[in-house]
Coordinates of C-alpha atoms (C1' of nucleotides) in Angstrom, one line a residue:
Chain A
M118 CA 94.0 -119.7 106.8
T119 CA 97.2 -121.7 107.5
Y120 CA 98.7 -119.6 104.7
Q121 CA 99.5 -116.5 107.4
T122 CA 101.1 -119.3 109.5
A123 CA 103.8 -120.6 106.6
V124 CA 105.1 -116.9 105.8
A125 CA 104.8 -115.5 109.5
G126 CA 107.1 -118.5 109.5
Q127 CA 109.2 -117.1 107.2
F128 CA 109.9 -114.6 109.4
E129 CA 110.1 -116.2 112.9
T130 CA 113.9 -115.2 113.6
R131 CA 113.2 -111.2 113.2
R132 CA 113.2 -108.8 115.7
R133 CA 110.1 -107.8 114.4
P134 CA 108.1 -109.2 112.0
V135 CA 105.5 -106.4 110.0
E136 CA 103.3 -109.2 109.3
P137 CA 103.4 -109.0 105.3
A138 CA 100.7 -112.0 104.9
V139 CA 98.3 -109.5 107.1
A140 CA 98.3 -106.2 105.1
M141 CA 98.0 -109.2 101.8
R142 CA 94.9 -110.7 102.9
H143 CA 94.0 -107.1 104.3
M144 CA 94.4 -105.9 100.4
S145 CA 92.8 -108.5 98.6
T146 CA 89.6 -108.4 101.1
T147 CA 87.6 -105.8 99.1
S148 CA 84.4 -106.2 100.4
V149 CA 84.5 -104.0 103.1
S150 CA 87.5 -101.6 101.1
P151 CA 85.0 -98.7 101.2
L152 CA 86.0 -98.5 104.5
D153 CA 89.7 -98.8 104.1
R154 CA 90.1 -95.1 102.6
L155 CA 88.3 -93.5 106.2
G156 CA 90.8 -95.3 108.1
V157 CA 94.5 -94.9 109.9
R158 CA 96.8 -97.8 111.3
I159 CA 98.0 -97.5 114.7
V160 CA 100.3 -99.1 116.5
V161 CA 99.1 -100.4 120.7
A162 CA 102.0 -101.6 123.0
R163 CA 101.4 -105.2 124.8
N164 CA 99.3 -104.3 127.9
K165 CA 98.3 -100.3 126.9
A166 CA 95.0 -99.4 126.6
V167 CA 93.6 -98.8 122.8
I168 CA 90.4 -97.4 124.3
E169 CA 88.5 -96.9 127.6
G170 CA 85.0 -98.1 129.0
G171 CA 83.4 -94.8 130.0
D172 CA 85.2 -93.1 127.2
P173 CA 83.1 -91.3 123.8
A174 CA 82.8 -94.3 121.5
D175 CA 84.5 -92.2 119.1
H176 CA 86.4 -94.6 116.5
V177 CA 85.3 -98.6 115.3
F178 CA 88.6 -100.3 114.9
K179 CA 89.6 -103.6 113.0
V180 CA 93.2 -105.6 114.5
V181 CA 95.3 -105.9 111.6
S182 CA 97.8 -107.3 113.6
G183 CA 98.2 -109.2 117.5
A184 CA 96.0 -109.7 120.1
L185 CA 93.8 -107.3 122.1
R186 CA 91.3 -107.9 125.1
M187 CA 88.2 -107.1 125.6
V188 CA 88.1 -106.5 129.7
R189 CA 86.0 -105.4 132.3
L190 CA 86.0 -104.5 135.6
L191 CA 83.6 -104.8 138.6
P192 CA 83.2 -101.6 141.1
D193 CA 85.5 -104.5 144.2
G194 CA 87.7 -105.2 141.4
R195 CA 86.7 -108.1 139.6
R196 CA 87.2 -108.7 136.0
H197 CA 85.6 -110.5 133.6
L198 CA 87.0 -110.5 129.0
S199 CA 84.2 -110.0 127.0
S200 CA 87.0 -111.5 124.3
F201 CA 89.4 -111.8 122.3
L202 CA 90.3 -110.3 119.4
M203 CA 91.5 -111.1 116.8
P204 CA 93.3 -110.2 112.8
D205 CA 90.3 -109.1 111.1
D206 CA 87.9 -108.6 113.5
F207 CA 85.8 -105.2 114.3
F208 CA 85.5 -103.6 117.9
G209 CA 83.9 -100.4 119.1
L210 CA 80.6 -100.9 116.8
A211 CA 78.3 -102.1 119.0
D212 CA 78.3 -99.1 121.8
S213 CA 77.3 -95.8 119.4
D214 CA 77.8 -93.3 123.3
A215 CA 79.8 -94.7 125.3
Y216 CA 82.3 -97.5 125.3
S217 CA 81.3 -99.8 127.4
Q218 CA 84.6 -102.0 128.0
S219 CA 88.5 -101.3 127.5
V220 CA 90.6 -102.9 124.8
E221 CA 93.9 -103.6 125.4
A222 CA 96.7 -105.2 123.7
V223 CA 97.7 -108.4 125.0
S224 CA 100.3 -108.3 122.7
E225 CA 101.6 -105.6 120.4
A226 CA 99.0 -104.6 118.2
T227 CA 97.9 -103.1 115.1
L228 CA 94.8 -101.5 113.8
M229 CA 92.5 -99.3 111.5
R230 CA 90.5 -96.9 113.0
Y231 CA 87.8 -95.3 111.6
P232 CA 86.0 -92.0 112.6
R233 CA 82.4 -93.3 113.9
H234 CA 80.7 -90.9 112.3
R235 CA 82.1 -91.6 108.7
F236 CA 81.6 -95.1 109.4
E237 CA 78.1 -94.2 109.9
A238 CA 77.8 -91.9 107.1
L239 CA 79.1 -95.0 105.0
L240 CA 76.7 -97.2 106.3
N241 CA 73.6 -94.8 105.3
S242 CA 74.9 -94.3 102.1
D243 CA 75.5 -97.9 101.0
A244 CA 72.8 -101.0 102.3
S245 CA 75.9 -103.4 100.8
V246 CA 78.3 -101.7 103.3
S247 CA 75.4 -102.3 106.5
H248 CA 74.0 -105.3 105.1
R249 CA 77.8 -106.8 105.6
F250 CA 78.5 -105.2 108.9
L251 CA 74.9 -106.4 110.7
D252 CA 76.1 -109.7 108.8
V253 CA 79.7 -109.2 111.2
V254 CA 77.7 -108.3 113.7
C255 CA 75.4 -111.4 113.7
G256 CA 78.3 -113.7 113.7
Q257 CA 79.7 -111.7 116.6
L258 CA 76.4 -111.9 118.5
A259 CA 76.2 -115.9 118.0
A260 CA 79.8 -116.3 119.0
T261 CA 79.0 -114.3 122.5
Q262 CA 76.1 -116.6 122.6
E263 CA 78.2 -119.4 122.8
R264 CA 80.2 -118.4 125.1
L265 CA 77.6 -117.4 127.1
L266 CA 76.0 -121.8 127.3
V267 CA 80.3 -122.4 128.3
L268 CA 80.6 -119.9 131.1
G269 CA 76.7 -120.6 131.7
R270 CA 76.6 -124.8 132.7
M271 CA 80.8 -125.9 131.7
T272 CA 82.7 -126.8 134.3
A273 CA 86.0 -125.9 134.5
T274 CA 87.9 -128.1 132.4
E275 CA 85.2 -128.3 129.6
R276 CA 85.5 -124.7 129.5
L277 CA 89.1 -124.9 129.3
V278 CA 89.2 -127.2 126.2
T279 CA 87.2 -124.9 124.4
F280 CA 88.3 -122.0 124.9
L281 CA 91.9 -123.9 123.2
L282 CA 90.3 -125.7 120.6
G283 CA 88.8 -121.9 120.1
M284 CA 91.8 -120.3 119.8
A285 CA 93.0 -123.2 117.4
D286 CA 90.6 -122.9 115.5
R287 CA 91.1 -119.1 114.2
K288 CA 94.1 -119.8 112.6
S289 CA 92.6 -123.3 111.2
R290 CA 90.2 -125.5 111.4
T291 CA 92.5 -128.4 112.3
A292 CA 96.2 -126.8 114.0
P293 CA 97.9 -130.0 116.0
E294 CA 98.8 -127.1 118.1
V295 CA 97.9 -123.0 119.5
E296 CA 100.8 -120.9 120.5
L297 CA 98.5 -118.8 123.5
P298 CA 99.8 -115.4 122.8
M299 CA 97.6 -113.9 126.6
S300 CA 98.3 -115.4 130.5
R301 CA 97.0 -117.5 132.5
A302 CA 95.8 -114.7 134.6
D303 CA 93.6 -113.6 130.9
I304 CA 92.3 -117.1 130.1
A305 CA 90.7 -117.1 133.5
D306 CA 89.2 -113.6 133.5
Y307 CA 88.2 -115.1 130.3
L308 CA 86.4 -118.0 131.4
G309 CA 85.6 -117.0 134.6
L310 CA 88.1 -118.8 136.8
T311 CA 90.8 -118.5 138.7
I312 CA 94.7 -118.8 137.6
E313 CA 94.3 -121.3 139.8
T314 CA 92.4 -123.3 138.5
V315 CA 93.7 -122.6 134.8
S316 CA 97.2 -124.5 135.2
R317 CA 95.0 -128.0 137.4
G318 CA 92.9 -128.1 134.7
L319 CA 95.4 -128.1 131.8
T320 CA 97.9 -130.0 134.1
D321 CA 95.2 -132.7 134.5
L322 CA 94.7 -132.8 130.9
R323 CA 99.0 -133.2 130.1
S324 CA 98.6 -135.5 132.5
R325 CA 95.7 -138.0 130.9
R326 CA 98.3 -137.5 127.6
I327 CA 95.6 -134.8 125.9
I328 CA 97.5 -132.2 124.9
D329 CA 101.3 -131.6 125.8
L330 CA 103.4 -128.0 127.1
P331 CA 106.2 -127.7 125.7
T332 CA 106.3 -124.7 127.2
P333 CA 103.6 -122.4 129.5
N334 CA 101.7 -121.1 126.1
H335 CA 102.2 -123.8 124.0
I336 CA 99.4 -126.1 123.6
V337 CA 100.1 -129.6 121.6
F338 CA 97.2 -131.3 121.1
L339 CA 97.5 -135.0 121.4
K340 CA 93.5 -136.1 121.0
R341 CA 92.1 -134.2 119.3
Q342 CA 89.0 -136.5 119.5
A343 CA 89.3 -136.5 123.3
L344 CA 89.0 -132.5 122.8
E345 CA 85.9 -132.0 121.0
Q346 CA 84.3 -134.9 123.1
I347 CA 84.7 -133.3 126.1
S348 CA 84.5 -129.4 124.5
A349 CA 80.5 -130.5 122.8
G350 CA 80.1 -131.1 125.8
N351 CA 79.6 -134.8 126.6
A352 CA 79.4 -134.7 130.8
Chain B
M136 CA 56.0 -98.0 129.1
T137 CA 53.2 -98.4 132.7
Y138 CA 50.7 -97.2 130.4
Q139 CA 50.1 -101.2 129.2
T140 CA 50.2 -103.2 133.0
A141 CA 47.4 -100.2 133.8
V142 CA 44.9 -101.0 130.8
A143 CA 46.3 -105.3 131.3
G144 CA 45.0 -104.2 134.9
Q145 CA 40.8 -103.2 133.8
F146 CA 40.9 -107.1 131.8
E147 CA 42.3 -108.8 134.4
T148 CA 39.2 -110.8 135.4
R149 CA 38.2 -111.7 131.7
R150 CA 39.9 -115.0 130.9
R151 CA 42.1 -114.0 128.1
P152 CA 42.6 -110.5 127.5
V153 CA 43.9 -110.0 124.4
E154 CA 46.6 -107.5 125.0
P155 CA 45.2 -103.7 123.3
A156 CA 47.8 -102.0 124.3
V157 CA 50.4 -104.5 123.2
A158 CA 49.0 -103.5 119.6
M159 CA 48.6 -100.8 119.7
R160 CA 52.5 -99.3 121.1
H161 CA 53.1 -101.9 117.8
M162 CA 51.5 -99.5 115.1
S163 CA 52.3 -96.2 116.7
T164 CA 56.5 -97.9 115.7
T165 CA 56.8 -96.2 112.5
S166 CA 60.6 -96.8 112.0
V167 CA 61.0 -100.4 111.0
S168 CA 57.1 -100.4 108.9
P169 CA 58.5 -101.1 105.7
L170 CA 59.2 -104.7 107.4
D171 CA 55.7 -105.0 108.6
R172 CA 54.2 -105.5 105.6
L173 CA 56.1 -108.8 105.1
G174 CA 55.1 -110.5 107.5
V175 CA 51.9 -112.3 108.3
R176 CA 51.2 -112.7 112.7
I177 CA 51.2 -115.8 114.4
V178 CA 50.6 -116.9 117.9
V179 CA 52.5 -119.6 119.8
A180 CA 50.8 -121.5 123.0
R181 CA 52.7 -121.8 126.2
N182 CA 55.7 -124.3 125.7
K183 CA 55.7 -124.5 122.1
A184 CA 57.9 -123.7 120.0
V185 CA 58.2 -121.6 117.7
I186 CA 62.1 -122.6 116.0
E187 CA 63.6 -125.8 116.9
G188 CA 68.0 -125.6 117.0
G189 CA 68.8 -126.8 113.4
D190 CA 66.0 -125.8 111.2
P191 CA 66.6 -123.7 108.3
A192 CA 66.6 -120.3 109.8
D193 CA 64.2 -119.4 107.0
H194 CA 62.4 -116.8 109.3
V195 CA 63.2 -113.5 111.3
F196 CA 60.5 -112.8 114.9
K197 CA 59.0 -109.7 116.7
V198 CA 57.5 -110.3 119.6
V199 CA 54.1 -108.5 119.5
S200 CA 53.4 -109.6 123.0
G201 CA 54.4 -112.5 125.3
A202 CA 57.3 -113.7 126.6
L203 CA 59.4 -116.6 125.2
R204 CA 62.8 -118.2 125.6
M205 CA 65.8 -118.9 124.0
V206 CA 66.5 -122.4 124.3
R207 CA 70.2 -124.6 124.0
L208 CA 70.7 -128.1 125.1
L209 CA 74.2 -129.9 125.5
P210 CA 74.2 -132.9 124.3
D211 CA 74.0 -134.3 128.4
G212 CA 71.3 -133.0 128.8
R213 CA 72.2 -129.3 130.2
R214 CA 70.4 -126.5 129.5
H215 CA 71.0 -122.8 129.3
L216 CA 68.6 -119.7 128.0
S217 CA 70.7 -117.4 126.2
S218 CA 67.4 -115.0 126.9
F219 CA 64.2 -114.0 127.4
L220 CA 62.1 -112.4 124.6
M221 CA 60.0 -109.8 125.0
P222 CA 57.5 -107.8 123.3
D223 CA 59.3 -105.3 120.4
D224 CA 62.4 -108.2 120.9
F225 CA 63.5 -109.5 117.3
F226 CA 64.5 -113.5 116.6
G227 CA 66.5 -115.5 114.5
L228 CA 68.4 -112.6 112.7
A229 CA 72.2 -113.9 114.4
D230 CA 72.1 -117.6 112.7
S231 CA 71.6 -116.9 108.5
D232 CA 71.6 -121.3 107.6
A233 CA 70.5 -123.1 110.4
Y234 CA 68.9 -121.9 113.8
S235 CA 71.9 -122.6 116.8
Q236 CA 69.0 -122.5 119.1
S237 CA 65.4 -123.1 119.7
V238 CA 63.0 -120.6 120.6
E239 CA 59.5 -122.0 122.8
A240 CA 57.1 -119.8 124.5
V241 CA 56.4 -118.5 128.1
S242 CA 53.9 -117.4 128.6
E243 CA 51.2 -117.5 124.9
A244 CA 52.4 -115.3 122.7
T245 CA 52.1 -113.5 119.3
L246 CA 54.1 -113.0 116.7
M247 CA 54.9 -111.4 113.2
R248 CA 57.5 -113.8 111.0
Y249 CA 58.8 -112.8 108.0
P250 CA 60.7 -114.6 105.1
R251 CA 64.2 -113.8 105.8
H252 CA 64.4 -114.1 102.0
R253 CA 62.8 -111.1 101.6
F254 CA 63.8 -109.5 104.5
E255 CA 67.1 -109.7 103.5
A256 CA 65.6 -108.1 100.2
L257 CA 64.8 -104.9 102.0
L258 CA 68.5 -105.1 103.7
N259 CA 70.3 -104.8 100.5
S260 CA 67.4 -102.1 99.0
D261 CA 67.3 -100.1 101.7
A262 CA 70.5 -98.9 103.8
S263 CA 68.3 -97.3 106.7
V264 CA 67.2 -100.1 107.2
S265 CA 70.2 -101.8 107.7
H266 CA 71.0 -99.6 110.0
R267 CA 67.9 -99.8 112.0
F268 CA 69.1 -103.6 112.0
L269 CA 72.2 -102.9 112.7
D270 CA 71.6 -100.9 115.4
V271 CA 69.3 -103.7 117.1
V272 CA 72.2 -106.4 116.6
C273 CA 74.2 -103.8 118.6
G274 CA 71.7 -103.5 121.3
Q275 CA 71.8 -107.5 121.7
L276 CA 75.9 -107.8 121.5
A277 CA 76.4 -105.1 124.0
A278 CA 73.5 -106.5 126.2
T279 CA 74.8 -110.1 125.8
Q280 CA 78.2 -108.6 126.8
E281 CA 76.4 -107.7 130.2
R282 CA 75.6 -110.9 130.3
L283 CA 78.5 -112.7 130.1
L284 CA 79.7 -110.5 133.2
V285 CA 76.9 -111.5 135.0
L286 CA 77.8 -115.7 134.3
G287 CA 81.6 -115.2 134.5
R288 CA 82.4 -113.0 137.9
M289 CA 78.7 -112.4 140.0
T290 CA 77.7 -114.5 142.8
A291 CA 74.3 -116.6 142.9
T292 CA 72.7 -113.7 145.0
E293 CA 73.8 -110.9 142.5
R294 CA 73.1 -112.9 139.6
L295 CA 69.3 -113.2 141.1
V296 CA 69.3 -109.6 141.5
T297 CA 70.7 -108.7 138.3
F298 CA 67.5 -110.5 137.0
L299 CA 64.8 -109.0 138.8
L300 CA 65.9 -105.4 138.3
G301 CA 66.3 -106.6 134.7
M302 CA 63.4 -108.2 134.2
A303 CA 61.1 -105.4 135.7
D304 CA 63.4 -102.5 133.6
R305 CA 61.1 -103.9 131.4
K306 CA 58.2 -102.4 131.9
S307 CA 59.4 -99.5 133.8
R308 CA 63.1 -98.0 135.1
T309 CA 61.6 -97.4 138.4
A310 CA 59.0 -100.5 138.8
P311 CA 58.6 -100.7 142.5
E312 CA 57.9 -104.6 141.6
V313 CA 57.9 -107.6 138.6
E314 CA 55.5 -109.9 137.3
L315 CA 57.8 -113.4 136.0
P316 CA 56.4 -114.8 134.0
M317 CA 58.6 -117.8 133.8
S318 CA 59.3 -120.4 136.0
R319 CA 62.4 -120.7 138.8
A320 CA 63.7 -123.7 135.3
D321 CA 63.5 -120.8 133.9
I322 CA 65.4 -118.7 135.8
A323 CA 68.0 -121.4 136.5
D324 CA 68.9 -122.0 133.4
Y325 CA 68.7 -118.5 132.6
L326 CA 71.6 -117.4 135.6
G327 CA 73.4 -121.2 135.3
L328 CA 72.0 -121.6 138.6
T329 CA 69.9 -124.4 140.3
I330 CA 66.1 -124.4 140.8
E331 CA 67.2 -124.5 144.6
T332 CA 69.5 -121.8 144.6
V333 CA 67.4 -119.6 142.9
S334 CA 64.9 -120.3 145.3
R335 CA 67.1 -120.5 148.3
G336 CA 68.4 -116.3 146.9
L337 CA 64.6 -115.1 146.9
T338 CA 64.1 -116.4 150.1
D339 CA 66.9 -114.8 151.9
L340 CA 66.4 -112.1 150.0
R341 CA 62.8 -111.1 151.9
S342 CA 64.3 -112.8 155.3
R343 CA 66.6 -109.5 154.8
R344 CA 63.9 -107.1 153.8
I345 CA 65.1 -106.5 150.4
I346 CA 62.6 -108.2 148.7
D347 CA 58.9 -109.2 149.4
L348 CA 57.5 -112.7 147.5
P349 CA 53.5 -111.7 147.8
T350 CA 53.3 -115.0 145.1
P351 CA 55.8 -117.0 143.9
N352 CA 55.9 -115.4 140.5
H353 CA 55.2 -111.7 142.1
I354 CA 58.5 -110.0 143.5
V355 CA 58.1 -106.6 145.6
F356 CA 60.8 -104.3 145.9
L357 CA 61.4 -102.6 149.4
K358 CA 64.9 -101.6 149.4
R359 CA 66.1 -100.9 145.8
Q360 CA 68.7 -99.0 146.8
A361 CA 70.3 -102.5 148.1
L362 CA 68.9 -104.1 145.2
E363 CA 70.7 -101.4 143.0
Q364 CA 73.7 -102.0 145.3
I365 CA 74.2 -106.1 145.1
S366 CA 73.2 -105.8 141.5
A367 CA 76.6 -103.3 140.0
G368 CA 79.2 -105.9 142.4
N369 CA 80.2 -104.4 145.5
A370 CA 81.4 -107.5 147.2
Chain C
dC113 C1' 124.3 -114.3 140.7
dG114 C1' 120.0 -113.2 142.4
dC115 C1' 115.3 -110.9 141.6
dG116 C1' 111.3 -110.4 139.7
dT117 C1' 107.4 -112.4 137.0
dG118 C1' 104.3 -116.0 135.9
dC119 C1' 103.4 -120.7 136.3
dT120 C1' 102.8 -125.2 138.9
dT121 C1' 101.3 -127.5 143.6
dG122 C1' 99.3 -127.8 148.0
dA123 C1' 96.0 -127.3 152.1
dA124 C1' 92.0 -125.8 153.8
dC125 C1' 87.8 -123.5 153.1
dA126 C1' 83.1 -121.5 150.2
dT127 C1' 80.3 -121.3 147.4
dT128 C1' 76.6 -123.9 145.1
dA129 C1' 75.5 -128.3 143.2
dT130 C1' 72.6 -132.7 144.7
dC131 C1' 69.7 -135.3 146.1
dA132 C1' 65.9 -136.0 149.1
dA133 C1' 61.5 -134.8 151.7
dA134 C1' 58.0 -131.7 152.9
dC135 C1' 54.5 -127.7 151.3
dA136 C1' 51.5 -124.5 149.0
dG137 C1' 48.1 -123.8 144.7
dT138 C1' 46.2 -125.9 140.9
dG139 C1' 42.2 -128.7 138.8
dT140 C1' 39.9 -132.8 138.7
dG141 C1' 37.4 -137.1 139.5
dG142 C1' 34.4 -138.6 143.2
Chain D
dC109 C1' 33.0 -129.6 147.8
dC110 C1' 35.9 -132.1 149.0
dA111 C1' 39.5 -135.6 148.4
dC112 C1' 43.4 -137.2 145.4
dA113 C1' 46.5 -136.2 142.8
dC114 C1' 49.7 -133.1 139.8
dT115 C1' 53.6 -129.3 139.5
dG116 C1' 56.0 -126.0 141.2
dT117 C1' 58.8 -124.3 145.0
dT118 C1' 60.5 -124.3 149.5
dT119 C1' 63.6 -126.4 152.9
dG120 C1' 67.4 -129.5 154.4
dA121 C1' 71.6 -132.7 154.9
dT122 C1' 75.4 -133.7 152.5
dA123 C1' 78.2 -133.9 148.8
dA124 C1' 81.4 -132.1 145.1
dT125 C1' 83.1 -128.2 142.3
dG126 C1' 86.2 -124.5 142.6
dT127 C1' 88.5 -120.7 145.7
dT128 C1' 91.8 -118.8 148.4
dC129 C1' 95.7 -118.5 151.2
dA130 C1' 100.4 -119.7 151.2
dA131 C1' 104.3 -121.3 149.5
dG132 C1' 108.3 -123.8 146.0
dC133 C1' 109.3 -123.3 141.1
dA134 C1' 110.6 -122.0 136.6
dC135 C1' 112.5 -118.4 133.2
dG136 C1' 114.5 -114.5 131.5
dC137 C1' 116.8 -110.0 133.2
dG138 C1' 120.2 -107.4 135.4

DNA sequence: CGCGTGCTTGAACATTATCAAACAGTGTGG
DNA sequence: CCACACTGTTTGATAATGTTCAAGCACGCG
């Protein structure tokens, strides 16, 4: 897991790194390899939609590199992000008929795209594959239920801290910092807040010397334990 | 679906109806019958816990009759309900190691309980069963994502109306009324509100002649279309 | 250098929470 | 059978958290 970060570092002065670490990790993931033969690799530009809510749900996807957002809109324009999708995440599984939400690239992203009918056929033919995907979706369900608690019962600061730790944990369980690929607007719509409240929350955490903000998207954890406490919901 | 309501009506003067409609529906559900042989039937008294968060996740359950709540607590006592469980709902699937939340009976409930190791063995041996459960969990995931939007971006009134319509739809897609089995406290913790806000919201809807409240738990829809509009989020 | 975008900061406002009390329905014991 | 207590719901007054509206700032790019 830290491997990916380290290798990415070797390429950071190049213009467009080809993300070899991800590709290698992908190849070494043997448990879903029957699936790999069914898919094609696609690239999505920043802020472009991979799927639009309402489209027929013809494909299932896996993130290879980059970051994406699952977006839902209310008729009057209110926006909500169900999740951020990162390398190795699957999406498009939960919708059988039409997609219930859009998926857009936060940063340029590479995906594997699998035709749903072939995906379904694989599930029907191989119990170990469908059992594995049951685990994948169960994990997504548990994470989504966790988020329900965050949106339903946590304060702005608690939501923000939970989000920061969650993003950091995707790289490493003890990472001392995160680089956020998404804007304040995305964070706000993910946490059910406004961009102003997100900004104020970060400013407040910085003034309390709990985090540092060298740039708006680079968060350094100065007191991880304090963050863990806040995220755990100790009033 | 309306059948269950009608039959329940025949027994409503008796002390403890035996819920024959549910039992019959259960028998007619053939698609998961391989599972039925693995389980035992258990009864849970009102406000008693079936599982406690943190317990080893040894079983998977299906609701036969009654209503239950999935409960999560923050260290300082804040409470959140992930979902209400109604007849034919499965639970305990998403947690593989320890249960992440408690499940308690809102009203006396009858359940089927399946040992997880035998359940897993069935999933591994039969692709059609594991595919079917993938569909079940995908449906739960889609519903939970829908709830994220409700908690993240909807006002108190919108949450309440969405909840009322959702509960009514469990009986029938066009039911003109609902009998709520749960308390205001449960509704509040489900919607991320306080009991006072729930109560005020219902009072307000009644004063606008959109619903009627013959008793606190009996909601009659006077203007369904207005409710649908509010729930859809048309500001 | 100037414009555009996204982030931050400030002041007034709104919605919902909190605290407090009254009310209704149910079951119990006198 | 009624009085009482208990629980859950409603209603009211005040406070707090987060939103809205508005302006200023910083960085990147032409």
